[in-house]
Short mmCIF file of C-alpha atoms and ligand atoms in Angstrom, two decimals:
data_model
loop_
_atom_site.label_atom_id
_atom_site.label_comp_id
_atom_site.label_asym_id
_atom_site.label_seq_id
_atom_site.Cartn_x
_atom_site.Cartn_y
_atom_site.Cartn_z
CA MET A 1 130.96 103.67 96.62
CA PRO A 2 127.96 105.47 98.31
CA ASP A 3 124.61 105.09 96.58
CA ASP A 4 124.36 108.65 95.38
CA MET A 5 127.65 108.45 93.64
CA MET A 6 126.66 105.14 91.89
CA ALA A 7 123.53 106.78 90.62
CA GLY A 8 125.70 109.17 88.69
CA THR A 9 127.75 106.37 87.19
CA SER A 10 127.43 105.87 83.48
CA LEU A 11 124.69 103.59 82.11
CA GLU A 12 127.42 101.31 80.70
CA ALA A 13 128.89 100.70 84.14
CA ARG A 14 125.38 99.90 85.64
CA LEU A 15 124.54 97.68 82.78
CA ASP A 16 127.73 95.82 83.43
CA ARG A 17 126.85 95.39 87.08
CA LEU A 18 123.29 94.07 86.04
CA ALA A 19 124.88 91.58 83.66
CA MET A 20 127.31 90.45 86.33
CA LEU A 21 124.44 89.98 88.87
CA ALA A 22 122.43 87.90 86.30
CA VAL A 23 125.33 85.57 85.67
CA LYS A 24 126.65 85.25 89.28
CA VAL A 25 123.63 85.79 91.56
CA GLY A 26 120.78 85.01 89.09
CA LEU A 27 122.19 81.95 87.52
CA GLY A 28 124.81 81.01 90.05
CA LEU A 29 126.54 79.84 86.88
CA ARG A 30 128.75 76.74 87.23
CA PRO A 31 131.98 76.58 85.17
CA GLY A 32 131.33 74.11 82.30
CA GLN A 33 127.54 74.98 81.87
CA GLU A 34 125.94 76.06 78.65
CA ILE A 35 123.43 78.88 78.75
CA VAL A 36 120.28 79.09 76.60
CA LEU A 37 119.52 82.86 76.54
CA THR A 38 116.34 84.57 75.18
CA ALA A 39 116.14 88.37 74.73
CA PRO A 40 114.31 91.06 72.91
CA ILE A 41 116.53 92.75 70.13
CA GLU A 42 116.57 96.11 72.08
CA ALA A 43 118.39 94.19 74.90
CA MET A 44 121.57 93.50 72.86
CA PRO A 45 123.78 95.96 74.84
CA LEU A 46 122.85 94.11 77.98
CA VAL A 47 123.02 90.71 76.24
CA ARG A 48 126.59 91.32 75.05
CA ARG A 49 127.71 92.12 78.58
CA ILE A 50 125.93 89.11 80.01
CA VAL A 51 127.67 86.89 77.35
CA GLU A 52 131.06 88.35 78.35
CA HIS A 53 130.50 87.71 82.09
CA ALA A 54 129.22 84.26 81.30
CA TYR A 55 132.32 83.16 79.32
CA ARG A 56 134.61 84.80 81.95
CA ALA A 57 132.70 82.81 84.65
CA GLY A 58 133.37 79.54 82.74
CA ALA A 59 130.29 79.07 80.43
CA THR A 60 131.25 76.68 77.62
CA LEU A 61 128.60 78.07 75.15
CA VAL A 62 126.01 80.76 75.37
CA THR A 63 123.28 80.43 72.70
CA PRO A 64 121.14 83.61 72.33
CA LEU A 65 117.66 83.50 70.84
CA ILE A 66 116.50 87.07 69.83
CA SER A 67 112.95 88.16 69.38
CA ASP A 68 111.62 91.39 67.69
CA ASP A 69 108.20 93.05 68.20
CA GLN A 70 107.76 94.01 64.60
CA VAL A 71 108.39 90.38 63.50
CA ALA A 72 105.87 89.26 66.08
CA LEU A 73 103.31 91.75 64.85
CA ALA A 74 103.78 90.83 61.17
CA ARG A 75 102.53 87.33 62.05
CA TYR A 76 99.27 88.60 63.43
CA ARG A 77 98.67 90.96 60.53
CA HIS A 78 99.67 88.87 57.57
CA ALA A 79 99.78 85.10 58.35
CA HIS A 80 96.88 83.09 57.00
CA PRO A 81 94.87 80.96 57.03
CA ASP A 82 93.74 81.12 60.75
CA GLU A 83 95.17 77.48 61.21
CA ALA A 84 98.54 79.10 60.87
CA PHE A 85 98.00 80.35 64.57
CA ASP A 86 97.95 76.65 65.69
CA VAL A 87 101.61 76.30 64.71
CA ALA A 88 104.47 76.72 67.39
CA PRO A 89 108.24 75.89 67.00
CA GLY A 90 107.87 72.63 68.86
CA TRP A 91 111.32 71.57 67.36
CA LEU A 92 112.86 74.63 69.10
CA PHE A 93 111.35 73.95 72.45
CA SER A 94 112.31 70.31 72.23
CA ALA A 95 115.85 71.36 71.62
CA MET A 96 115.76 73.71 74.54
CA ALA A 97 114.46 70.86 76.76
CA GLU A 98 117.26 68.76 75.39
CA ALA A 99 119.89 71.37 76.34
CA PHE A 100 118.39 71.63 79.87
CA LYS A 101 118.56 67.84 80.29
CA GLY A 102 122.17 68.00 79.16
CA GLY A 103 122.85 70.53 81.98
CA ALA A 104 122.34 73.98 80.32
CA ALA A 105 121.16 76.89 82.42
CA ARG A 106 118.27 79.23 81.27
CA LEU A 107 118.48 83.02 81.17
CA ALA A 108 115.64 85.16 80.01
CA VAL A 109 116.06 88.86 79.49
CA VAL A 110 112.51 90.39 79.80
CA GLY A 111 111.43 93.73 78.63
CA ASP A 112 108.08 93.07 76.86
CA ASP A 113 105.80 95.88 75.71
CA PRO A 114 102.67 94.98 77.73
CA THR A 115 100.43 96.29 75.04
CA LEU A 116 102.19 94.81 72.04
CA LEU A 117 99.33 92.51 71.04
CA SER A 118 96.48 94.54 72.48
CA LYS A 119 95.16 95.75 69.03
CA GLU A 120 95.50 92.25 67.37
CA ASP A 121 92.68 89.82 66.85
CA PRO A 122 92.18 88.19 70.27
CA ALA A 123 91.02 84.88 68.76
CA LYS A 124 94.41 84.66 66.85
CA VAL A 125 96.40 85.71 69.93
CA ALA A 126 94.57 83.11 72.12
CA ARG A 127 95.11 80.41 69.56
CA ALA A 128 98.89 81.15 69.13
CA ASN A 129 99.38 81.40 72.99
CA LYS A 130 97.65 78.04 73.36
CA ALA A 131 99.75 76.36 70.73
CA ARG A 132 102.85 77.92 72.17
CA SER A 133 102.02 76.80 75.82
CA ILE A 134 101.40 73.27 74.71
CA ALA A 135 104.59 73.15 72.68
CA TYR A 136 106.72 74.86 75.34
CA ARG A 137 105.34 72.67 78.26
CA PRO A 138 108.11 69.97 78.27
CA ALA A 139 110.92 72.75 78.55
CA LEU A 140 108.88 74.91 80.93
CA GLU A 141 108.39 72.00 83.35
CA LEU A 142 112.15 71.61 83.59
CA ILE A 143 112.33 75.30 84.52
CA THR A 144 109.37 75.62 86.98
CA GLY A 145 110.24 72.11 88.46
CA PHE A 146 113.68 73.47 89.21
CA ALA A 147 115.55 70.76 87.31
CA ILE A 148 117.93 73.49 86.30
CA ASN A 149 119.25 76.84 87.45
CA TRP A 150 117.48 79.78 85.73
CA ASN A 151 117.00 83.48 86.02
CA LEU A 152 114.80 86.32 84.72
CA VAL A 153 116.47 89.76 84.52
CA PRO A 154 114.87 92.97 83.23
CA CYS A 155 115.85 95.24 80.41
CA ALA A 156 114.38 98.73 79.63
CA THR A 157 112.98 98.68 76.15
CA PRO A 158 111.06 101.71 74.50
CA GLY A 159 107.77 99.75 74.24
CA TRP A 160 107.86 98.90 77.97
CA ALA A 161 109.04 102.33 79.05
CA ARG A 162 106.30 104.10 77.20
CA GLN A 163 103.77 102.19 79.38
CA VAL A 164 105.45 103.09 82.54
CA PHE A 165 106.20 106.76 81.55
CA PRO A 166 103.44 107.64 79.01
CA ASN A 167 104.04 111.38 79.16
CA LEU A 168 107.82 111.33 78.53
CA PRO A 169 109.57 111.18 75.07
CA ASP A 170 110.96 107.64 74.41
CA CYS A 171 114.62 108.21 75.26
CA GLN A 172 113.81 109.87 78.59
CA ALA A 173 111.35 107.21 79.41
CA VAL A 174 113.86 104.52 78.77
CA ASP A 175 116.41 106.30 81.07
CA ARG A 176 113.92 106.69 83.84
CA LEU A 177 112.96 102.98 83.50
CA TRP A 178 116.59 102.01 83.68
CA ASP A 179 116.96 104.03 86.93
CA ALA A 180 114.00 102.18 88.42
CA ILE A 181 115.32 98.79 87.28
CA PHE A 182 118.84 99.45 88.73
CA ALA A 183 117.36 100.58 92.14
CA ALA A 184 114.96 97.54 92.17
CA CYS A 185 117.79 95.19 91.40
CA ARG A 186 120.16 96.66 94.01
CA VAL A 187 122.70 97.40 91.18
CA ASP A 188 123.62 100.63 92.81
CA ALA A 189 124.77 99.12 96.14
CA ALA A 190 128.45 99.46 97.02
CA ASP A 191 128.97 95.76 96.57
CA PRO A 192 125.85 94.35 94.75
CA VAL A 193 126.85 90.72 95.23
CA ALA A 194 127.14 91.17 99.01
CA GLU A 195 123.88 93.17 98.99
CA TRP A 196 122.08 90.23 97.38
CA ALA A 197 123.65 87.84 99.93
CA ARG A 198 122.22 89.95 102.67
CA HIS A 199 118.86 90.22 101.09
CA ASN A 200 118.63 86.42 100.48
CA ALA A 201 119.49 85.90 104.02
CA THR A 202 116.54 88.17 105.12
CA LEU A 203 114.13 86.36 102.78
CA HIS A 204 115.25 82.94 103.92
CA ALA A 205 114.96 83.96 107.73
CA ARG A 206 111.51 85.14 107.01
CA CYS A 207 110.54 81.81 105.36
CA ASP A 208 112.10 79.88 108.23
CA PHE A 209 110.05 81.94 110.77
CA LEU A 210 106.81 81.41 108.80
CA ASN A 211 107.50 77.70 108.27
CA GLY A 212 108.18 77.33 111.96
CA LYS A 213 104.82 78.92 112.75
CA ASP A 214 102.87 76.66 110.27
CA PHE A 215 99.85 79.07 110.35
CA ARG A 216 96.54 77.67 109.51
CA GLU A 217 95.35 80.92 107.90
CA LEU A 218 96.41 84.50 107.23
CA HIS A 219 93.92 87.30 107.94
CA PHE A 220 94.19 90.45 105.74
CA ARG A 221 92.50 93.65 106.90
CA GLY A 222 92.48 97.03 105.21
CA PRO A 223 90.23 99.47 103.36
CA GLY A 224 87.65 97.13 101.51
CA THR A 225 89.52 94.08 102.65
CA ASP A 226 88.64 91.51 105.32
CA LEU A 227 90.09 88.23 103.95
CA ARG A 228 90.89 84.92 105.54
CA VAL A 229 93.30 82.87 103.44
CA GLY A 230 93.51 79.32 104.61
CA LEU A 231 96.93 77.78 103.89
CA ALA A 232 97.36 74.35 102.29
CA ASP A 233 98.12 71.41 104.45
CA GLY A 234 101.95 71.07 104.65
CA HIS A 235 102.39 74.37 102.98
CA LEU A 236 106.00 75.68 102.55
CA TRP A 237 107.01 79.32 102.41
CA CYS A 238 109.66 80.06 99.65
CA GLY A 239 111.56 83.10 98.61
CA GLY A 240 114.91 84.35 97.49
CA ALA A 241 117.72 82.11 96.16
CA GLU A 242 116.91 78.45 95.87
CA ALA A 243 118.89 75.38 95.13
CA ALA A 244 117.90 73.73 91.82
CA LYS A 245 117.83 69.89 91.53
CA ASN A 246 121.16 70.14 89.65
CA GLY A 247 122.68 71.37 93.03
CA ILE A 248 123.16 74.92 91.92
CA VAL A 249 121.84 77.80 94.03
CA CYS A 250 120.14 80.44 91.85
CA ASN A 251 117.99 83.54 92.17
CA PRO A 252 115.31 82.87 89.63
CA ASN A 253 113.87 86.35 89.79
CA ILE A 254 115.91 89.58 89.76
CA PRO A 255 114.41 91.56 91.39
CA THR A 256 112.63 89.69 94.06
CA GLU A 257 111.00 90.82 97.39
CA GLU A 258 108.37 88.36 98.05
CA VAL A 259 107.95 85.34 100.40
CA PHE A 260 105.12 83.14 99.06
CA THR A 261 103.30 79.90 99.79
CA THR A 262 100.37 77.80 98.66
CA PRO A 263 96.83 78.70 100.00
CA HIS A 264 94.12 76.18 100.52
CA ALA A 265 91.93 76.22 97.31
CA LEU A 266 88.78 75.53 99.43
CA ARG A 267 89.39 77.72 102.45
CA VAL A 268 89.41 81.36 101.49
CA GLU A 269 86.61 83.52 102.89
CA GLY A 270 85.75 87.20 102.87
CA VAL A 271 86.31 90.18 100.69
CA VAL A 272 89.37 91.82 99.22
CA ARG A 273 90.06 94.89 97.17
CA SER A 274 93.18 95.40 94.90
CA THR A 275 95.60 98.07 95.97
CA LYS A 276 97.18 98.55 92.46
CA PRO A 277 95.83 98.18 88.96
CA LEU A 278 96.42 94.77 87.37
CA SER A 279 97.95 94.98 83.84
CA TYR A 280 96.64 91.81 82.05
CA GLN A 281 97.52 91.34 78.28
CA GLY A 282 97.37 94.95 77.46
CA THR A 283 94.25 95.83 79.62
CA LEU A 284 94.35 97.57 82.96
CA ILE A 285 91.97 96.17 85.52
CA GLU A 286 91.34 98.66 88.24
CA ASP A 287 89.85 98.56 91.70
CA ILE A 288 89.17 94.88 91.78
CA ALA A 289 86.86 93.98 94.57
CA VAL A 290 85.80 90.36 95.09
CA ARG A 291 84.12 88.09 97.61
CA PHE A 292 85.21 84.52 98.39
CA GLU A 293 83.09 81.66 99.72
CA GLU A 294 84.60 78.34 100.41
CA GLY A 295 87.73 79.32 98.38
CA ARG A 296 85.83 80.35 95.32
CA ILE A 297 85.15 83.94 94.00
CA VAL A 298 81.35 84.42 94.06
CA GLU A 299 81.25 88.07 93.26
CA ALA A 300 83.66 90.17 91.37
CA ASN A 301 83.73 93.84 90.36
CA ALA A 302 86.21 96.34 88.92
CA SER A 303 85.97 99.91 88.01
CA LYS A 304 87.75 99.29 84.77
CA GLY A 305 88.35 96.19 82.78
CA ALA A 306 85.59 94.33 84.47
CA GLU A 307 84.73 92.26 81.30
CA VAL A 308 88.32 91.09 81.05
CA LEU A 309 88.21 90.06 84.72
CA THR A 310 85.00 88.13 84.24
CA LYS A 311 86.56 86.22 81.24
CA VAL A 312 89.77 85.49 83.28
CA LEU A 313 87.74 84.03 86.15
CA GLY A 314 85.78 81.82 83.74
CA THR A 315 88.84 80.27 82.13
CA ASP A 316 88.40 77.03 84.06
CA GLU A 317 87.28 75.72 87.42
CA GLY A 318 90.56 76.70 89.21
CA ALA A 319 90.67 80.33 87.73
CA ALA A 320 88.29 81.65 90.36
CA ARG A 321 90.37 80.16 93.29
CA LEU A 322 93.83 81.03 94.66
CA GLY A 323 97.11 79.38 93.87
CA GLU A 324 99.51 81.70 95.64
CA VAL A 325 99.57 84.03 98.63
CA ALA A 326 102.69 86.32 99.05
CA LEU A 327 103.91 88.79 101.61
CA VAL A 328 105.99 91.89 100.64
CA PRO A 329 106.76 94.75 102.95
CA HIS A 330 105.41 98.23 101.90
CA SER A 331 108.98 99.54 102.13
CA SER A 332 110.30 97.41 99.24
CA PRO A 333 112.32 99.46 96.82
CA ILE A 334 109.76 98.64 94.07
CA SER A 335 106.91 99.93 96.17
CA LYS A 336 108.95 103.01 97.02
CA SER A 337 109.29 103.84 93.38
CA GLY A 338 105.47 104.40 93.25
CA LEU A 339 105.48 103.22 89.63
CA LEU A 340 103.18 100.75 87.99
CA PHE A 341 105.49 98.65 85.77
CA SER A 342 102.84 96.54 84.02
CA ASN A 343 105.24 93.60 84.32
CA THR A 344 104.70 90.82 86.92
CA LEU A 345 108.37 90.56 87.76
CA PHE A 346 108.23 94.04 89.19
CA ASP A 347 104.60 94.68 90.20
CA GLU A 348 104.28 91.34 92.17
CA ASN A 349 107.27 92.41 94.16
CA ALA A 350 105.67 95.90 95.08
CA ALA A 351 103.08 94.65 97.48
CA SER A 352 101.59 91.59 99.29
CA HIS A 353 99.58 89.66 96.66
CA ILE A 354 97.41 86.74 95.92
CA ALA A 355 97.27 84.86 92.62
CA LEU A 356 94.36 83.36 90.92
CA GLY A 357 94.87 79.94 89.45
CA GLN A 358 97.71 77.34 89.45
CA ALA A 359 99.64 76.69 92.70
CA TYR A 360 103.41 76.08 92.90
CA THR A 361 103.90 72.54 93.96
CA THR A 362 107.36 73.52 95.18
CA CYS A 363 105.52 75.46 97.90
CA LEU A 364 104.33 72.16 99.52
CA ARG A 365 106.36 69.87 101.75
CA ASP A 366 107.24 66.39 100.30
CA SER A 367 105.61 67.19 97.08
CA ALA A 368 108.25 65.80 94.66
CA GLY A 369 106.78 63.17 92.39
CA VAL A 370 103.40 63.31 94.03
CA PRO A 371 100.63 63.49 91.42
CA MET A 372 98.57 66.76 91.15
CA ASP A 373 95.31 65.11 92.28
CA GLU A 374 97.00 64.04 95.53
CA LEU A 375 98.34 67.48 96.05
CA ALA A 376 94.81 68.88 95.41
CA LYS A 377 93.63 66.98 98.47
CA ARG A 378 96.08 69.04 100.51
CA GLY A 379 94.56 72.29 99.01
CA ALA A 380 96.70 72.85 95.95
CA ASN A 381 94.76 74.62 93.09
CA ALA A 382 94.98 73.71 89.46
CA SER A 383 94.31 76.01 86.49
CA LEU A 384 95.68 77.00 83.09
CA ILE A 385 96.21 80.55 84.50
CA HIS A 386 98.32 82.07 87.28
CA ILE A 387 97.71 85.79 87.71
CA ASP A 388 99.12 87.86 90.61
CA TRP A 389 97.36 90.85 91.90
CA MET A 390 98.23 93.25 94.60
CA ILE A 391 96.32 93.51 97.89
CA GLY A 392 98.96 94.91 100.22
CA SER A 393 99.66 98.67 100.98
CA GLY A 394 100.72 100.82 103.85
CA SER A 395 97.33 100.53 105.32
CA VAL A 396 96.91 96.77 105.25
CA GLU A 397 97.45 94.50 108.41
CA VAL A 398 98.07 90.80 108.43
CA ASP A 399 97.68 88.28 111.21
CA GLY A 400 98.66 84.73 111.34
CA VAL A 401 96.22 82.33 112.91
CA THR A 402 97.84 79.24 114.47
CA LYS A 403 96.28 75.64 114.36
CA SER A 404 95.09 76.23 117.97
CA GLY A 405 93.28 79.45 116.93
CA ALA A 406 95.82 81.89 118.45
CA VAL A 407 96.06 85.19 116.56
CA GLU A 408 99.65 86.65 116.00
CA PRO A 409 100.23 90.01 114.38
CA LEU A 410 102.49 89.63 111.23
CA MET A 411 102.29 92.90 109.44
CA ARG A 412 101.17 96.38 110.57
CA ALA A 413 101.01 99.50 108.33
CA GLY A 414 102.29 97.15 105.60
CA GLU A 415 105.56 96.27 107.48
CA PHE A 416 106.56 92.99 109.14
CA VAL A 417 106.24 93.18 112.92
CA ALA A 418 107.07 89.56 113.74
CA GLY A 419 110.16 87.37 112.69
CA PRO A 420 113.12 88.94 111.07
CA VAL A 421 112.08 92.53 110.15
ZN1 LIG B 1 104.28 86.01 93.82
ZN1 LIG B 2 102.68 84.56 91.21
#
């Protein structure tokens, strides 16, 4: 079916295709697997379809854990004393970790209202976040370390849609957000599964090309940007479908457009300006302009949200250094939408980006089982935070610099000009 016909297809039919993609392409579900599924309550129409596809594909048991914004807010407004915010459901996270160790897959439906907690007491929010991070770590490590197959899939909720389309009534905003989600997730292609196979092949070919080059650094140039990002020793480019350690090939993010790797925490020099606002815990940080010296941000400005940026950079020693650099062509469907989604799953796939904070150890060769302080010697950064912000646009160029100092054009006017394009 041609794309324009699909766009006229009912919401139900497109939801069903997204659910099918989450199970088949996102999780790559293996018959006999359990699924631990989390979702906001507004996502139930999508959740029910996912569950149906999962059982048809051979899932033994799908266990949904449903959250609700009003329930979350009630805690910040009425729970007391303050020590109550040090409590996290460790018992639940232990059970999730137990399920993963027993072979369960992890599916998260995301549709958070980015401003949900912006009016609540920041001290309580920080306290609750910290307690949750500590309690969730054993389960999260199994996910980020790819012990299991996992997937994040989006769902348009009224709270999120209001942020993306502030001038529309809720129901129209939700419809428009769904259209944008379906386009970004390639749901409207004639054969979405085949389309994802083609897309994954492109991302893998791009990674192979960049891994073959083994560049010493990337050089970004554009308005307000002249940045040299040294790459970690033995860095590895990743992107698209990946084989988890349980042998199952999954697409952890739907949508995804990026290829990404680990920069060298001590070898970043120059100036860079953000090309899109950064939505961070309910605050928009706009026109970020920073200067790096020996890998560290030594000067930081923003036209809006500068105090929040300063606070973020002061989180810990690694928060003012880079943990990720990613390349995304300006022609990506998300970039073409021209929308600010205020959701990392989308915004980081709209443009080339860098991330402050923690590095992905999977983006380093031979990193399995190697302690973090050893990986740090190769340039991997460590921090409690990982915050992506966009530095790519149609007027940004990227060169790769080889170990012998040769300069090779990689991107011009925001598009790849080398490797598979
Ligand atoms: Zn990224
Ligand atoms: Zn990132």
